[in-house]
């Protein structure tokens, strides 16, 4: 059963069928193969119970928040401020790419939105200042991944729903690893540009007066972050309500910048509807597939096979890391999370691993999937923004940042408090 399921999944993905459809079709194929009862009759009830989750309302709200901020011109001003403060480092504007991505991630909750937003502003600077193109492109793709680790994060909301974990605790747990990963990305740039100074392009000079004057452009995203995350930890709002507050704050900022128009709102809502429809299709299809696999005993067979290996907790952790790194090369991140976490999480938690720590570890692994070929979504996002050139430059430029993620995984394994310190302090 396990081999048949895996082969069918790989075939469907290899046929370039959209991921949501592939997962649903796989469930429809497995139903008559292994079930004595027509499980498809439960699709209606399953769809209702899956959608009837209040926490999932936060997903379209966070997407709308990012869409409004994108169209309000905030990203361009924020990037300009970051370039003034960080361009003195070896690597110049590549640090602005990462810093702006980290700051935008703290408002959008989406890796794709982060990569697309910062990339649109940053790409023209490659030729203008003579940067090494692969490393610069890699900083955009990797910086975008911070959108699902630094709160508020859509993927952390999904993990919380799938494992019944506290989303506020997950948000707290993501702050230190998220900032640390941004620092490791910047260290990667520094090392590369010290080894090859010509990669760093021409320096941008700025006076202290210009730098301090630019701080007003960093205040809006920080204000949105404090509004969203602060309202949660102050006990004033649930994650869903905090997302709604963030949308309200973003609309106010757009109004102050004179970008709040009916056409802008229409475009933002259309973008939100498209992204939400894609995400919910994947969630519903994966929920049906998980239902079929559980009812037919495939999930128990997979779990039993893994436990039957007799591995120690450390060995199992290594297996899970390798499993996600390989799977991430072939599956889209949301579908990968939704199909694997119901199987992986109970096993790892049963071995004594903390569910909050495990959530952060899995999110970092999912981040790596975003920039590893051939299905790395951020690679395609950055490539789509370019006017010319092959995908190879984006792939090659992203590999050093994958190494930085591997280092963070090692640090999380050796020092779990990197993720657990803040949740313990605010508990």
C-alpha positions as a printed NumPy array, in Angstrom:
array([[  0.   ,   0.   ,   0.   ],
       [  2.752,   2.437,   0.966],
       [  4.738,   1.855,  -2.222],
       [  1.63 ,   2.168,  -4.411],
       [  0.629,   5.439,  -2.728],
       [  4.099,   6.924,  -3.126],
       [  4.402,   5.888,  -6.776],
       [  0.96 ,   7.285,  -7.632],
       [  1.803,  10.587,  -5.907],
       [  5.091,  10.93 ,  -7.795],
       [  3.371,  10.099, -11.11 ],
       [  0.637,  12.69 , -10.562],
       [  3.159,  15.373,  -9.623],
       [  5.387,  14.354, -12.526],
       [  2.455,  14.891, -14.899],
       [  2.444,  18.57 , -13.805],
       [ -1.057,  18.282, -12.4  ],
       [ -1.741,  21.154,  -9.955],
       [ -0.855,  20.034,  -6.443],
       [ -4.348,  20.476,  -5.   ],
       [ -5.859,  18.415,  -7.81 ],
       [ -3.108,  15.772,  -7.56 ],
       [ -3.795,  15.201,  -3.86 ],
       [ -7.549,  14.964,  -4.441],
       [ -7.15 ,  12.585,  -7.401],
       [ -4.801,  10.391,  -5.35 ],
       [ -7.5  ,  10.113,  -2.675],
       [-10.079,   9.177,  -5.327],
       [ -7.759,   6.446,  -6.685],
       [ -6.886,   4.986,  -3.262],
       [-10.543,   4.849,  -2.169],
       [-11.723,   1.994,  -4.474],
       [ -8.328,   0.256,  -4.282],
       [ -8.198,  -0.253,  -0.531],
       [-11.571,   0.641,   0.983],
       [-14.64 ,  -1.587,   1.257],
       [-16.863,   1.492,   1.7  ],
       [-17.286,   4.482,  -0.657],
       [-15.281,   7.076,   1.26 ],
       [-16.045,   9.716,  -1.358],
       [-19.492,  10.103,   0.205],
       [-17.828,  11.798,   3.144],
       [-16.336,  14.608,   1.055],
       [-19.173,  17.041,   1.834],
       [-18.978,  16.574,   5.602],
       [-15.179,  16.62 ,   5.458],
       [-15.134,  19.859,   3.461],
       [-17.5  ,  21.506,   5.933],
       [-15.609,  20.375,   9.041],
       [-12.282,  21.432,   7.518],
       [-13.535,  24.876,   6.514],
       [-15.428,  25.368,   9.75 ],
       [-12.257,  26.293,  11.638],
       [-12.216,  29.847,  12.947],
       [ -8.431,  30.023,  12.97 ],
       [ -8.307,  29.484,   9.179],
       [-10.05 ,  32.843,   8.674],
       [ -6.683,  34.386,   9.546],
       [ -5.226,  33.097,   6.26 ],
       [ -7.157,  35.335,   3.818],
       [ -6.83 ,  38.242,   6.249],
       [ -3.031,  37.96 ,   6.384],
       [ -2.918,  37.621,   2.594],
       [ -5.069,  40.758,   2.253],
       [ -2.76 ,  42.559,   4.689],
       [  0.232,  41.771,   2.492],
       [ -1.64 ,  42.741,  -0.686],
       [ -2.588,  46.162,   0.711],
       [  0.933,  46.857,   1.951],
       [  2.333,  45.811,  -1.416],
       [  0.09 ,  48.232,  -3.298],
       [  0.48 ,  51.102,  -0.839],
       [  4.093,  51.781,  -1.863],
       [  5.347,  50.818,   1.605],
       [  7.841,  48.267,   0.285],
       [  9.721,  50.711,  -1.934],
       [ 10.175,  53.267,   0.865],
       [ 11.097,  50.54 ,   3.345],
       [ 13.721,  49.133,   0.967],
       [ 15.206,  52.582,   0.461],
       [ 15.591,  53.036,   4.213],
       [ 17.171,  49.602,   4.625],
       [ 19.644,  50.337,   1.844],
       [ 20.847,  53.472,   3.639],
       [ 21.387,  51.629,   6.928],
       [ 22.889,  48.344,   5.669],
       [ 24.723,  49.167,   2.431],
       [ 28.026,  49.843,   4.267],
       [ 28.424,  46.101,   4.942],
       [ 30.341,  43.89 ,   2.466],
       [ 27.641,  42.973,  -0.013],
       [ 25.832,  46.298,   0.126],
       [ 22.247,  46.05 ,  -1.07 ],
       [ 22.108,  42.295,  -0.606],
       [ 21.822,  43.037,   3.106],
       [ 18.986,  45.445,   2.308],
       [ 17.291,  42.57 ,   0.451],
       [ 17.449,  40.398,   3.549],
       [ 16.627,  43.178,   6.024],
       [ 13.652,  44.402,   3.989],
       [ 12.45 ,  40.811,   3.594],
       [ 12.625,  40.264,   7.35 ],
       [ 10.698,  43.467,   8.015],
       [  8.082,  42.797,   5.342],
       [  7.776,  39.209,   6.613],
       [  6.725,  40.667,   9.963],
       [  3.652,  42.111,   8.268],
       [  2.701,  39.821,   5.377],
       [  3.05 ,  36.246,   6.691],
       [  3.765,  34.948,   3.177],
       [  7.066,  33.932,   1.603],
       [  5.836,  34.387,  -1.951],
       [  4.514,  37.885,  -1.212],
       [  7.773,  38.808,   0.531],
       [  9.979,  37.578,  -2.319],
       [  7.793,  39.214,  -4.965],
       [  7.522,  42.532,  -3.145],
       [ 11.188,  43.014,  -2.275],
       [ 12.327,  41.498,  -5.562],
       [ 10.31 ,  43.965,  -7.613],
       [ 12.082,  46.869,  -5.921],
       [ 15.568,  45.335,  -5.718],
       [ 16.196,  43.64 ,  -9.077],
       [ 17.024,  46.841, -11.033],
       [ 19.933,  47.443,  -8.647],
       [ 21.958,  44.438,  -9.874],
       [ 23.287,  46.043, -13.044],
       [ 23.113,  49.557, -11.664],
       [ 25.685,  48.815,  -8.952],
       [ 27.464,  45.818, -10.496],
       [ 26.518,  43.031,  -8.074],
       [ 27.206,  39.339,  -8.568],
       [ 23.887,  38.32 , -10.094],
       [ 23.467,  34.759,  -8.702],
       [ 24.266,  35.749,  -5.104],
       [ 21.996,  38.802,  -5.354],
       [ 19.122,  36.727,  -6.764],
       [ 19.697,  34.108,  -4.082],
       [ 19.412,  36.759,  -1.352],
       [ 15.965,  37.679,  -2.689],
       [ 14.745,  34.083,  -2.893],
       [ 16.161,  33.193,   0.531],
       [ 15.053,  36.445,   2.152],
       [ 11.528,  35.73 ,   0.996],
       [ 11.45 ,  32.491,   2.971],
       [ 11.535,  34.52 ,   6.189],
       [  7.853,  35.275,   5.531],
       [  6.768,  31.918,   6.945],
       [  9.037,  31.93 ,  10.016],
       [  8.885,  35.461,  11.396],
       [  5.372,  36.064,  12.789],
       [  2.69 ,  36.527,  11.689],
       [  3.024,  33.411,   9.519],
       [  0.328,  31.604,   7.548],
       [  2.26 ,  28.327,   7.745],
       [  2.527,  28.54 ,  11.538],
       [ -1.26 ,  28.991,  11.658],
       [ -1.65 ,  25.801,   9.599],
       [  0.761,  23.903,  11.831],
       [ -1.204,  25.061,  14.868],
       [ -4.449,  23.825,  13.307],
       [ -2.952,  20.474,  12.274],
       [ -1.358,  19.711,  15.653],
       [ -3.728,  21.603,  17.944],
       [ -0.775,  23.723,  19.111],
       [ -0.973,  27.275,  20.43 ],
       [ -0.497,  29.747,  17.56 ],
       [  0.588,  32.578,  19.926],
       [  3.316,  30.295,  21.32 ],
       [  4.363,  29.335,  17.795],
       [  4.591,  33.02 ,  16.878],
       [  6.796,  33.685,  19.889],
       [  8.932,  30.662,  19.103],
       [  9.543,  31.903,  15.555],
       [ 10.956,  35.311,  16.488],
       [ 14.497,  34.371,  17.622],
       [ 15.084,  31.687,  14.94 ],
       [ 13.696,  34.062,  12.3  ],
       [ 16.034,  36.88 ,  13.272],
       [ 18.919,  34.428,  13.641],
       [ 18.279,  33.051,  10.152],
       [ 18.249,  36.584,   8.729],
       [ 21.594,  37.133,  10.468],
       [ 22.992,  33.887,   9.003],
       [ 21.88 ,  34.975,   5.525],
       [ 23.703,  38.276,   6.002],
       [ 26.78 ,  36.431,   7.282],
       [ 26.675,  34.303,   4.133],
       [ 26.757,  37.465,   2.016],
       [ 29.612,  38.93 ,   4.063],
       [ 31.723,  35.774,   3.745],
       [ 31.103,  35.598,  -0.004],
       [ 31.948,  39.255,  -0.571],
       [ 35.076,  39.132,   1.58 ],
       [ 36.277,  36.108,  -0.429],
       [ 35.286,  37.786,  -3.712],
       [ 35.139,  41.591,  -3.187],
       [ 33.952,  42.167,  -6.757],
       [ 30.678,  40.374,  -5.891],
       [ 29.685,  43.212,  -3.572],
       [ 29.177,  45.868,  -6.238],
       [ 29.731,  49.577,  -5.752],
       [ 29.136,  51.033,  -2.299],
       [ 26.246,  53.387,  -1.594],
       [ 27.213,  56.28 ,   0.636],
       [ 24.799,  58.059,   2.945],
       [ 25.11 ,  60.622,   5.7  ],
       [ 23.828,  59.978,   9.211],
       [ 21.24 ,  62.664,   8.645],
       [ 19.85 ,  60.765,   5.655],
       [ 19.815,  57.537,   7.618],
       [ 17.929,  58.973,  10.57 ],
       [ 15.508,  60.745,   8.238],
       [ 14.734,  57.396,   6.587],
       [ 13.627,  55.819,   9.87 ],
       [ 10.126,  57.179,   9.326],
       [  9.758,  54.696,   6.465],
       [ 10.546,  51.777,   8.807],
       [  7.953,  52.824,  11.375],
       [  4.818,  51.681,   9.441],
       [  5.795,  47.976,   9.085],
       [  7.015,  47.904,  12.691],
       [  3.736,  49.488,  13.744],
       [  1.734,  46.817,  11.882],
       [  3.875,  44.101,  13.485],
       [  3.294,  45.506,  16.971],
       [ -0.421,  45.898,  16.271],
       [ -0.837,  42.31 ,  15.092],
       [  1.533,  40.436,  17.381],
       [  1.186,  42.816,  20.339],
       [ -2.611,  42.518,  20.387],
       [ -2.27 ,  38.729,  20.605],
       [  0.142,  38.701,  23.543],
       [ -1.688,  41.476,  25.336],
       [ -4.713,  39.202,  25.367],
       [ -6.755,  41.69 ,  23.345],
       [ -7.256,  39.579,  20.233],
       [ -7.067,  36.063,  18.839],
       [ -4.771,  35.476,  15.851],
       [ -7.742,  35.856,  13.519],
       [ -8.89 ,  39.08 ,  15.168],
       [ -5.301,  40.357,  15.156],
       [ -5.133,  39.715,  11.409],
       [ -8.275,  41.827,  10.974],
       [ -6.652,  44.582,  13.042],
       [ -3.61 ,  44.386,  10.777],
       [ -5.772,  44.832,   7.678],
       [ -7.399,  47.877,   9.285],
       [ -3.982,  49.319,  10.128],
       [ -2.737,  48.681,   6.591],
       [ -5.748,  50.501,   5.129],
       [ -5.076,  53.467,   7.406],
       [ -1.442,  53.556,   6.254],
       [ -2.548,  53.345,   2.635],
       [ -4.963,  56.23 ,   3.224],
       [ -2.196,  58.383,   4.751],
       [  0.032,  57.679,   1.744],
       [ -2.901,  58.554,  -0.572],
       [ -2.868,  55.098,  -2.171],
       [ -6.228,  53.909,  -0.789],
       [ -8.462,  53.856,  -3.845],
       [-11.271,  51.623,  -5.037],
       [ -9.107,  50.215,  -7.82 ],
       [ -6.304,  49.423,  -5.359],
       [ -8.731,  47.664,  -3.005],
       [-10.242,  45.741,  -5.915],
       [ -6.803,  44.514,  -7.001],
       [ -5.901,  43.601,  -3.411],
       [ -9.136,  41.647,  -2.915],
       [ -8.733,  39.86 ,  -6.26 ],
       [ -5.185,  38.84 ,  -5.351],
       [ -6.391,  37.658,  -1.95 ],
       [ -9.197,  35.587,  -3.463],
       [ -6.843,  33.871,  -5.922],
       [ -4.258,  33.01 ,  -3.269],
       [ -6.897,  31.91 ,  -0.737],
       [ -8.648,  29.703,  -3.295],
       [ -5.361,  27.967,  -4.093],
       [ -4.533,  27.434,  -0.415],
       [ -8.004,  26.18 ,   0.514],
       [ -8.058,  23.766,  -2.45 ],
       [ -4.804,  22.266,  -1.199],
       [ -6.146,  22.099,   2.374],
       [ -9.408,  20.395,   1.32 ],
       [ -7.689,  17.953,  -1.052],
       [ -5.054,  17.074,   1.537],
       [ -7.734,  16.643,   4.225],
       [ -9.6  ,  14.193,   1.963],
       [ -6.38 ,  12.33 ,   1.165],
       [ -5.506,  12.081,   4.868],
       [ -9.044,  10.813,   5.569],
       [ -8.73 ,   8.102,   2.902],
       [ -5.264,   7.1  ,   4.085],
       [ -6.433,   6.865,   7.708],
       [ -9.589,   4.909,   6.844],
       [ -7.72 ,   2.425,   4.647],
       [ -4.939,   1.891,   7.158],
       [ -2.187,   3.451,   5.054],
       [ -1.389,   6.032,   7.728],
       [ -1.094,   3.308,  10.393],
       [  1.114,   1.272,   8.057],
       [  3.435,   4.241,   7.49 ],
       [  3.544,   5.041,  11.209],
       [  4.161,   1.418,  12.103],
       [  6.956,   1.13 ,   9.545],
       [  8.692,   4.195,  10.914],
       [  8.364,   3.094,  14.543],
       [  9.437,  -0.409,  13.596],
       [ 12.825,   0.93 ,  12.578],
       [ 13.69 ,   1.094,  16.283],
       [ 15.524,   4.391,  15.953],
       [ 16.535,   6.58 ,  18.876],
       [ 15.027,  10.087,  19.145],
       [ 18.189,  11.633,  17.669],
       [ 18.291,   9.156,  14.803],
       [ 14.595,   9.736,  14.115],
       [ 15.186,  13.486,  14.053],
       [ 17.916,  13.   ,  11.46 ],
       [ 15.6  ,  10.809,   9.354],
       [ 12.812,  13.405,   9.518],
       [ 15.168,  16.212,   8.475],
       [ 16.466,  14.213,   5.488],
       [ 12.897,  13.192,   4.613],
       [ 11.678,  16.805,   4.468],
       [ 14.735,  18.017,   2.564],
       [ 14.192,  15.361,  -0.114],
       [ 10.411,  15.743,  -0.221],
       [ 10.771,  19.513,  -0.473],
       [ 12.499,  19.099,  -3.815],
       [  9.321,  17.625,  -5.296],
       [  6.303,  18.965,  -3.373],
       [  4.794,  22.393,  -2.835],
       [  5.238,  23.536,   0.754],
       [  1.611,  23.792,   1.926],
       [  0.664,  20.384,   0.55 ],
       [  3.848,  18.922,   2.037],
       [  2.93 ,  20.253,   5.476],
       [ -0.707,  19.185,   5.351],
       [  0.01 ,  15.642,   4.157],
       [  3.013,  14.873,   6.378],
       [  2.477,  16.656,   9.684],
       [ -0.474,  14.46 ,  10.796],
       [  1.913,  11.493,  10.472],
       [  5.228,  13.008,  11.56 ],
       [  4.095,  15.145,  14.516],
       [  2.565,  12.318,  16.669],
       [  5.688,  10.192,  16.172],
       [  8.11 ,  12.979,  17.098],
       [  6.024,  14.236,  20.019],
       [  5.719,  10.64 ,  21.241],
       [  9.531,  10.473,  21.289],
       [  9.604,  13.445,  23.658],
       [ 10.063,  16.392,  21.317],
       [  8.187,  19.575,  22.152],
       [  5.39 ,  20.324,  19.647],
       [  6.247,  24.049,  19.531],
       [  9.938,  23.359,  18.889],
       [  9.008,  20.764,  16.279],
       [  6.816,  23.314,  14.522],
       [  9.711,  25.748,  14.145],
       [ 12.016,  22.966,  12.933],
       [  9.498,  21.889,  10.28 ],
       [  8.966,  25.49 ,   9.155],
       [ 12.728,  25.897,   8.621],
       [ 12.707,  22.68 ,   6.576],
       [  9.763,  24.008,   4.595],
       [ 11.732,  27.234,   4.025],
       [ 14.527,  25.17 ,   2.502],
       [ 11.962,  23.583,   0.169],
       [ 11.089,  27.048,  -1.132],
       [ 14.575,  27.532,  -2.596],
       [ 15.6  ,  23.994,  -3.584],
       [ 15.034,  22.868,  -7.182],
       [ 13.104,  21.695,  -9.084],
       [  9.898,  22.829,  -7.32 ],
       [ 11.234,  25.673,  -5.127],
       [  8.441,  28.226,  -5.357],
       [ 10.57 ,  31.272,  -4.485],
       [ 12.996,  30.357,  -7.258],
       [ 10.167,  30.701,  -9.77 ],
       [  8.935,  33.916,  -8.165],
       [ 12.348,  35.612,  -8.46 ],
       [ 12.887,  34.239, -11.972],
       [  9.475,  35.556, -13.068],
       [ 10.503,  39.073, -12.019],
       [ 13.588,  39.064, -14.235],
       [ 13.528,  40.383, -17.795],
       [ 16.076,  37.864, -19.06 ],
       [ 18.451,  35.12 , -17.941],
       [ 18.136,  31.447, -17.042],
       [ 16.812,  29.847, -13.901],
       [ 20.274,  28.401, -13.206],
       [ 21.504,  31.74 , -11.841],
       [ 18.712,  31.807,  -9.244],
       [ 19.301,  28.169,  -8.27 ],
       [ 23.085,  28.499,  -7.951],
       [ 22.756,  31.748,  -6.002],
       [ 20.332,  30.171,  -3.519],
       [ 22.523,  27.227,  -2.54 ],
       [ 24.742,  29.127,  -0.026],
       [ 21.574,  30.212,   1.793],
       [ 20.393,  26.599,   1.985],
       [ 23.645,  25.922,   3.835],
       [ 22.759,  28.744,   6.255],
       [ 19.399,  27.05 ,   6.88 ],
       [ 21.192,  23.774,   7.563],
       [ 23.301,  25.567,  10.166],
       [ 20.148,  26.932,  11.816],
       [ 18.688,  23.41 ,  11.932],
       [ 21.827,  22.23 ,  13.711],
       [ 21.623,  25.119,  16.184],
       [ 17.95 ,  24.375,  16.887],
       [ 18.802,  20.726,  17.55 ],
       [ 21.687,  21.612,  19.872],
       [ 19.975,  24.569,  21.578],
       [ 16.177,  24.025,  21.672],
       [ 15.786,  27.162,  23.792],
       [ 16.365,  29.237,  20.662],
       [ 12.731,  28.417,  19.927],
       [ 11.372,  27.714,  23.405],
       [ 12.806,  30.616,  25.41 ],
       [ 10.215,  33.277,  24.511],
       [  7.175,  30.953,  24.828],
       [  8.437,  29.944,  28.28 ],
       [  8.971,  33.557,  29.352],
       [  5.502,  34.691,  28.261],
       [  3.68 ,  31.543,  29.395]])
